[in-house]
Short mmCIF file of C-alpha atoms in Angstrom, two decimals:
data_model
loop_
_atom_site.label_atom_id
_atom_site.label_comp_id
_atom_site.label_asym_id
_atom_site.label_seq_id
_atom_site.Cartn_x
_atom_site.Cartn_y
_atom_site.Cartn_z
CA UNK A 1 120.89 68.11 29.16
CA UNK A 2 117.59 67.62 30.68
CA UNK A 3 116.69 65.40 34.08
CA UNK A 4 113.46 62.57 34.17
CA UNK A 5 112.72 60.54 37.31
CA UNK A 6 113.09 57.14 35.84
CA UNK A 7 110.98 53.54 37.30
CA UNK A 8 113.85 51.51 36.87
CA UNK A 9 117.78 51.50 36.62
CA UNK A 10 118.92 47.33 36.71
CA UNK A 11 117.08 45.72 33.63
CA UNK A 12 116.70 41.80 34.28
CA UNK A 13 119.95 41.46 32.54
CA UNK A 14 121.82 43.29 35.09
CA UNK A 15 122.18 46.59 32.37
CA UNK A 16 122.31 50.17 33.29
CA UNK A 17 121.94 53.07 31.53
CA UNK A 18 122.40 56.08 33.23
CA UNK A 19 122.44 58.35 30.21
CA UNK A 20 120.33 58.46 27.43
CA UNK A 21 121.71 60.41 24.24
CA UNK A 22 125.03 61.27 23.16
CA UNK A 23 127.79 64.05 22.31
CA UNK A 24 130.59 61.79 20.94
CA UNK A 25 129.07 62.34 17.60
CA UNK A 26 130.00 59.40 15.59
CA UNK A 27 128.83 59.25 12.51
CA UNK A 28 127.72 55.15 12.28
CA UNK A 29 125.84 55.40 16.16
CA UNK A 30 123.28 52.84 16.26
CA UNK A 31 121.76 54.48 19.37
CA UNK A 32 120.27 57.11 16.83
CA UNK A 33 117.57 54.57 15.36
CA UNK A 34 114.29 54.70 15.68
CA UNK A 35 113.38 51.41 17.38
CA UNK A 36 114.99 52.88 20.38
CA UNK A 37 111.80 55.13 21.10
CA UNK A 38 114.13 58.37 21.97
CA UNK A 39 111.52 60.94 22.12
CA UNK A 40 113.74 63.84 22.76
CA UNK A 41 117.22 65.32 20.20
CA UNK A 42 119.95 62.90 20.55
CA UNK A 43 122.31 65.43 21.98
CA UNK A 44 120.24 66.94 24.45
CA UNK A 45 121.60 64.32 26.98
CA UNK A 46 119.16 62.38 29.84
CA UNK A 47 119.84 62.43 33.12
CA UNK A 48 118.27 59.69 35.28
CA UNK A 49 118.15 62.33 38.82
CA UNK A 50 117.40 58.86 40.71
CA UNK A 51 119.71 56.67 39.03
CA UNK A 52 121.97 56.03 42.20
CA UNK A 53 119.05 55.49 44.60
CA UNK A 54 117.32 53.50 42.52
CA UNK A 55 120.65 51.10 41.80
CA UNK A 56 121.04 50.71 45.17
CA UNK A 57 117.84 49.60 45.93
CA UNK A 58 118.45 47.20 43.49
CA UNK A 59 121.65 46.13 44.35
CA UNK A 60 120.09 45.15 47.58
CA UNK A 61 117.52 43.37 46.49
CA UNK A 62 119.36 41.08 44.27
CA UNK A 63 120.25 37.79 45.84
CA UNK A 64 122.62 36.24 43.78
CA UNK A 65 125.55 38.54 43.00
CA UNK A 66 125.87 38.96 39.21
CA UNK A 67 127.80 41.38 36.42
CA UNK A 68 126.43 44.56 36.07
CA UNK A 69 127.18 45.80 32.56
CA UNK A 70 127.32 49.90 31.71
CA UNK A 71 127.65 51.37 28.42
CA UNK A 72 125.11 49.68 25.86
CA UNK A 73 122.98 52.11 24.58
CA UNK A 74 125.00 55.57 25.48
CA UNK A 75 128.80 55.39 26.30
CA UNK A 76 129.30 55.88 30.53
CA UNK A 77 132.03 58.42 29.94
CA UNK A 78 130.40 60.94 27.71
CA UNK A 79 132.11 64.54 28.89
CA UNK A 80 128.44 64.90 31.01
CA UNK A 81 130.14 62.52 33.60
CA UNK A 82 132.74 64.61 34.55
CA UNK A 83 130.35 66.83 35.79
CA UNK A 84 128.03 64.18 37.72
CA UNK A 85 129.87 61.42 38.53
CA UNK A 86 127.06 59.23 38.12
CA UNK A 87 128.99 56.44 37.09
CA UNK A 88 131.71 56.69 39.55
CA UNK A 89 128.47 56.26 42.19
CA UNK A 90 127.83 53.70 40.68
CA UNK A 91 131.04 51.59 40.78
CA UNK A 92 131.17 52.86 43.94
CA UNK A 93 127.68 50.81 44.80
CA UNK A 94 128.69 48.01 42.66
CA UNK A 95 131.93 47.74 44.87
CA UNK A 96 129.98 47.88 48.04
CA UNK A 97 128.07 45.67 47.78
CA UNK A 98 130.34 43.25 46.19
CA UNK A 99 128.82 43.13 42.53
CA UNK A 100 130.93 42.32 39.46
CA UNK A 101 131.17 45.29 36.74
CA UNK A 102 132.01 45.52 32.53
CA UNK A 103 131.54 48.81 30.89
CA UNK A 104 131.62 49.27 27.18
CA UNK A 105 133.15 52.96 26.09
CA UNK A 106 135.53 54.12 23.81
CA UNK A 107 136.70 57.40 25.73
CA UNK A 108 139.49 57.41 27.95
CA UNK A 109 137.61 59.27 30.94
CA UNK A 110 137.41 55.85 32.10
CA UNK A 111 140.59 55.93 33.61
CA UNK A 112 139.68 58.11 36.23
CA UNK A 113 137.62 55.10 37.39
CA UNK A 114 140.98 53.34 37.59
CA UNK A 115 141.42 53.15 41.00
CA UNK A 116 137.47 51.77 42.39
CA UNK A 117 137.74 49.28 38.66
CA UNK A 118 140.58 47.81 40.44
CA UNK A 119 139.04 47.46 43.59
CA UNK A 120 135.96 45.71 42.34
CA UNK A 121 138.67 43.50 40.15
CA UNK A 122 140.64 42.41 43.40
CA UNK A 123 137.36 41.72 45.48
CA UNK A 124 135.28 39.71 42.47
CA UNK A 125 135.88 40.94 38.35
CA UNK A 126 135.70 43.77 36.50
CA UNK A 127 136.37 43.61 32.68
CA UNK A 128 137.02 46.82 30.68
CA UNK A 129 135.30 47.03 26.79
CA UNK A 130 136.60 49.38 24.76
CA UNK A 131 135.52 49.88 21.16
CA UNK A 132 138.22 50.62 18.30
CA UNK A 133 137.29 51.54 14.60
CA UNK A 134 140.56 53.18 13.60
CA UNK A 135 144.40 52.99 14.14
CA UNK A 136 144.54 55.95 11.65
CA UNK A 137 144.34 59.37 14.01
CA UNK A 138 143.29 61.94 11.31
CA UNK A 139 140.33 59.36 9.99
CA UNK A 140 139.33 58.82 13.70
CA UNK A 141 138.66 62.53 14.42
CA UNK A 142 136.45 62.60 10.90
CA UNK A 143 134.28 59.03 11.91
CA UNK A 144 134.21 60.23 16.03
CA UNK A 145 134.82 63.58 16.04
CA UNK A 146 133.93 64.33 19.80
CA UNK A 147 135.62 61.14 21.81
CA UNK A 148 138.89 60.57 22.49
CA UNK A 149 141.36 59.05 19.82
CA UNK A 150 142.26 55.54 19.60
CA UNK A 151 145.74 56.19 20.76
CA UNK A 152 144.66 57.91 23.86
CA UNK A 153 142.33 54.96 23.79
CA UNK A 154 145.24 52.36 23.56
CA UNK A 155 146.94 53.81 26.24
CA UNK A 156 143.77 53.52 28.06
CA UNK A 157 144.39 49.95 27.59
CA UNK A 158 147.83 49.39 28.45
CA UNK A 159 146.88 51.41 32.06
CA UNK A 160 144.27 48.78 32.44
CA UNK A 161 146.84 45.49 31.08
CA UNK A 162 149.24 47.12 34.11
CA UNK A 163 146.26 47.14 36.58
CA UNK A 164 145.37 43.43 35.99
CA UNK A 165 142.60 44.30 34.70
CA UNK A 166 141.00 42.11 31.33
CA UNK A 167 139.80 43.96 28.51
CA UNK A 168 138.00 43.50 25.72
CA UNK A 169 138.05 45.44 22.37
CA UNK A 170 134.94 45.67 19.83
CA UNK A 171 135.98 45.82 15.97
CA UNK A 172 133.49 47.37 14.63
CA UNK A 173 132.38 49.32 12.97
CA UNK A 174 134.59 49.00 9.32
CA UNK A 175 132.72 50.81 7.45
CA UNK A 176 132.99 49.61 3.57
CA UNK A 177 135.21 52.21 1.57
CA UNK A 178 136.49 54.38 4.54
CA UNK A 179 138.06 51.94 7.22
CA UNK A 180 138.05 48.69 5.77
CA UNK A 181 141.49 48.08 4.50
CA UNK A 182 144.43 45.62 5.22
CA UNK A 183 146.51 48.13 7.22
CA UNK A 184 143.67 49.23 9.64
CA UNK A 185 142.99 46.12 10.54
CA UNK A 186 146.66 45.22 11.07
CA UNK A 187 147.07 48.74 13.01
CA UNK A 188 144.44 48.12 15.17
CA UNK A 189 145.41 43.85 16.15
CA UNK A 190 148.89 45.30 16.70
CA UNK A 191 147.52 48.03 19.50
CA UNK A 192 145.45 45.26 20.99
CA UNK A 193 148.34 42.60 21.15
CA UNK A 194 150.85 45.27 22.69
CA UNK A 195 147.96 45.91 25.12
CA UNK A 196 147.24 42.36 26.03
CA UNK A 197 143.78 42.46 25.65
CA UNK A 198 141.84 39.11 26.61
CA UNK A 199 139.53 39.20 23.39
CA UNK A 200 138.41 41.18 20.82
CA UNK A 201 134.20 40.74 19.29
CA UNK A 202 133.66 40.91 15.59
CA UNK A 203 130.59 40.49 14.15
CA UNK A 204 132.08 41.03 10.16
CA UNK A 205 133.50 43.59 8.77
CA UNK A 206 130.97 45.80 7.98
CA UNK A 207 128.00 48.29 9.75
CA UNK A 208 124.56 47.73 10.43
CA UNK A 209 122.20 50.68 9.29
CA UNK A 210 118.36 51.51 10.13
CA UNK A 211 116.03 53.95 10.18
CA UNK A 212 116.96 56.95 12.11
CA UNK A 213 120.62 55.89 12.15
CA UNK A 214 120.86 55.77 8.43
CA UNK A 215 119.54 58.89 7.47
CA UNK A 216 122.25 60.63 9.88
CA UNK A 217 124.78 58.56 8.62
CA UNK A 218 123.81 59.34 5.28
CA UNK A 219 123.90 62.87 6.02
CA UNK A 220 127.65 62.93 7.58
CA UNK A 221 129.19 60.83 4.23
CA UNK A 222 127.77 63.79 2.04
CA UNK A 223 129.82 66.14 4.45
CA UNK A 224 132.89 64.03 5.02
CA UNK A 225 133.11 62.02 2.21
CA UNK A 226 131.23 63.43 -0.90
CA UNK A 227 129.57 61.22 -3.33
CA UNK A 228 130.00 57.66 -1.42
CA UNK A 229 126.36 57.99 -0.14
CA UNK A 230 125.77 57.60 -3.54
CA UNK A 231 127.70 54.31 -4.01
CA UNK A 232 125.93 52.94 -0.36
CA UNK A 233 122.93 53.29 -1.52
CA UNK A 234 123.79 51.68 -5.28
CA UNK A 235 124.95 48.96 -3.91
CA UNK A 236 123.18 48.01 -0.56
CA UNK A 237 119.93 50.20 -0.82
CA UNK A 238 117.91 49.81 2.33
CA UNK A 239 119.60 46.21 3.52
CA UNK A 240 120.52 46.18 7.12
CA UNK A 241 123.56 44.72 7.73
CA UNK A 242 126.42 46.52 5.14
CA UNK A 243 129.40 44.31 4.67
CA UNK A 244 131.77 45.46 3.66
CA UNK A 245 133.04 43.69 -0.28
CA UNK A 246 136.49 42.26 1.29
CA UNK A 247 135.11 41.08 4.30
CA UNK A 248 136.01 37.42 3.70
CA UNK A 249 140.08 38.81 3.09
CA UNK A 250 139.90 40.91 6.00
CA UNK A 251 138.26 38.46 8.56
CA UNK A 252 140.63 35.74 7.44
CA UNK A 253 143.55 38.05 8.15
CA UNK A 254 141.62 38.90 11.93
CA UNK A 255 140.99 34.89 13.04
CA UNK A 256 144.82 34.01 11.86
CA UNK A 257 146.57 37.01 13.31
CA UNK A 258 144.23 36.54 16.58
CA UNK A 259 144.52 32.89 16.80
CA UNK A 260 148.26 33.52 16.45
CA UNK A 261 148.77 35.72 19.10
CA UNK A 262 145.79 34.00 21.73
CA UNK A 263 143.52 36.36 21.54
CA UNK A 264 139.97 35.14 22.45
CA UNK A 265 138.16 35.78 19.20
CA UNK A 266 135.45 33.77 19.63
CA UNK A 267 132.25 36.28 20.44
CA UNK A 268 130.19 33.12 22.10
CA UNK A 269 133.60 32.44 24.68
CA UNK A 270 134.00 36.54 25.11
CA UNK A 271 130.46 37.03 26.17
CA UNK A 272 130.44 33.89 28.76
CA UNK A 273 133.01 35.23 30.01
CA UNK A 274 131.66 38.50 30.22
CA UNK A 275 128.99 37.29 31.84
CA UNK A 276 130.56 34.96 34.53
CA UNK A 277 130.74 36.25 37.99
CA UNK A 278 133.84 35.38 39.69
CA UNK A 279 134.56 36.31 43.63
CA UNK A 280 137.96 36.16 44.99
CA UNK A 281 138.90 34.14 47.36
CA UNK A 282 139.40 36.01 50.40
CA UNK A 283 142.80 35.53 52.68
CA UNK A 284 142.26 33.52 55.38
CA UNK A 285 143.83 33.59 58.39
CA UNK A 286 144.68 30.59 60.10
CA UNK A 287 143.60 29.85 63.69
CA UNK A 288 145.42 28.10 66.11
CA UNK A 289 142.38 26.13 67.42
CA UNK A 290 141.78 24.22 64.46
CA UNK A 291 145.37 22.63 64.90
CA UNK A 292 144.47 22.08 68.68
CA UNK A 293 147.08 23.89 69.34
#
């Protein structure tokens, strides 16, 4: 872990990061390639020390009241955060000031957030994203060896289902050979129709891979999986997106079993209503002078 004093928290987009780097260790993380421009190791987390101030500043300054979205370059609930609490500041801010809030993780810390998420849900909307890859346990400790499991994850969800809180789950990645069968796919639709999730965003079943990402990935198949670099790299070489060779079976089986079971699964609907800031009305109390009584 290492602090910077950072310009800027609230992109024009109404992002924040507040962490840059990750421990989750996953072995597919995007956030590892080299367009990013991360000039320091990817585990040696970075602290924004002015994060809060500057978000608050921000916050003020904006004058329409928007969604601020958390979690799209490094997950808000790495372990770090239980030691600063930056993002709980945060949704503290966002509350206060009467801000919308989405935050994409796939760790179950969240839930100690449960309490201000609601608040910020009852006043104007909060929307939870949480990212499943696996329904298989052992597989999900070998592909994200340092986050929590999808079924702590799922019962992340069905907290959040109780709360009246919308979520959102990303499928992805299926990563050709390892997760992209028929029964993952039905393991994982079955946790998010138990959970009542609003959507769920697919891209294809596949992964994307670049420079800096690839190489590590590469890396992690010769430990984990021996010889299926070797069958990547046959077969898709340096191409970018990797889909996987049954995605047209398995996205097929996702649109009918979603469709069935109305579950937005339409990624242009999901992110509008991402994206849509809603406030609440607020109970009004009736005066008697307007009756003339």
């Amino acid at each position: 872990m290492h602090y910077v004093t950072s310009k800027g928290i609230l992109s024009s987009k109404n992002v924040i990061n507040l962490y840059r780097g990750c421990s989750h260790g996953c072995i597919y993380c995007d956030s590892r390639s080299k367009c990013y421009h991360m000039e320091h190791e990817f585990e040696d987390i970075e602290v924004k020390e002015n994060a809060i101030e500057l978000l608050e500043e921000a916050l003020k300054r904006r004058r329409r009241k928007c969604i601020v979205s958390a979690g799209s370059m490094t997950d808000p609930y790495i372990p770090l955060e239980t030691e600063i609490c930056n993002v709980r500041k945060a949704l503290s801010l966002i509350y206060e000031y009467g801000f919308g809030v989405t935050l994409i993780t796939k760790s179950s810390r969240i839930i100690r957030d449960l309490d201000l998420l609601k608040k910020i849900n009852d006043k104007t909307k909060c929307v939870v994203q949480m990212t499943l890859t696996t329904y298989d346990e052992s597989l999900c400790r070998i592909i994200e060896p340092n986050v929590s499991t999808t079924h702590e994850r799922f019962k992340a969800l069905k907290k959040f289902r109780e709360a009246g809180i919308p979520a959102v789950v990303w499928l992805s990645p299926i990563l050709p050979y390892i997760n992209d069968t028929e029964e993952n796919i039905n393991g994982i639709l079955d946790m998010c129709i138990e959970a009542g999730v609003y959507g769920i965003i697919c891209f294809g079943m596949g992964v994307t891979l670049r420079e800096g990402n690839r190489e590590y990935f590469y890396r992690q198949l010769d430990s984990k999986f021996p010889g299926l670099k070797e069958k990547y790299i046959h077969q898709y070489g340096n191409q970018y997106i990797i889909e996987s060779p049954i995605n047209n079976k398995l996205m097929d089986l996702f649109n009918k079993k979603c469709s069935k079971n109305n579950i937005v699964h339409n990624n242009e609907q999901i992110f509008q209503f991402l994206n849509t800031f809603e406030e609440k009305e607020k109970d009004v109390q009736l005066n008697l002078f307007d009756y003339g009584i």
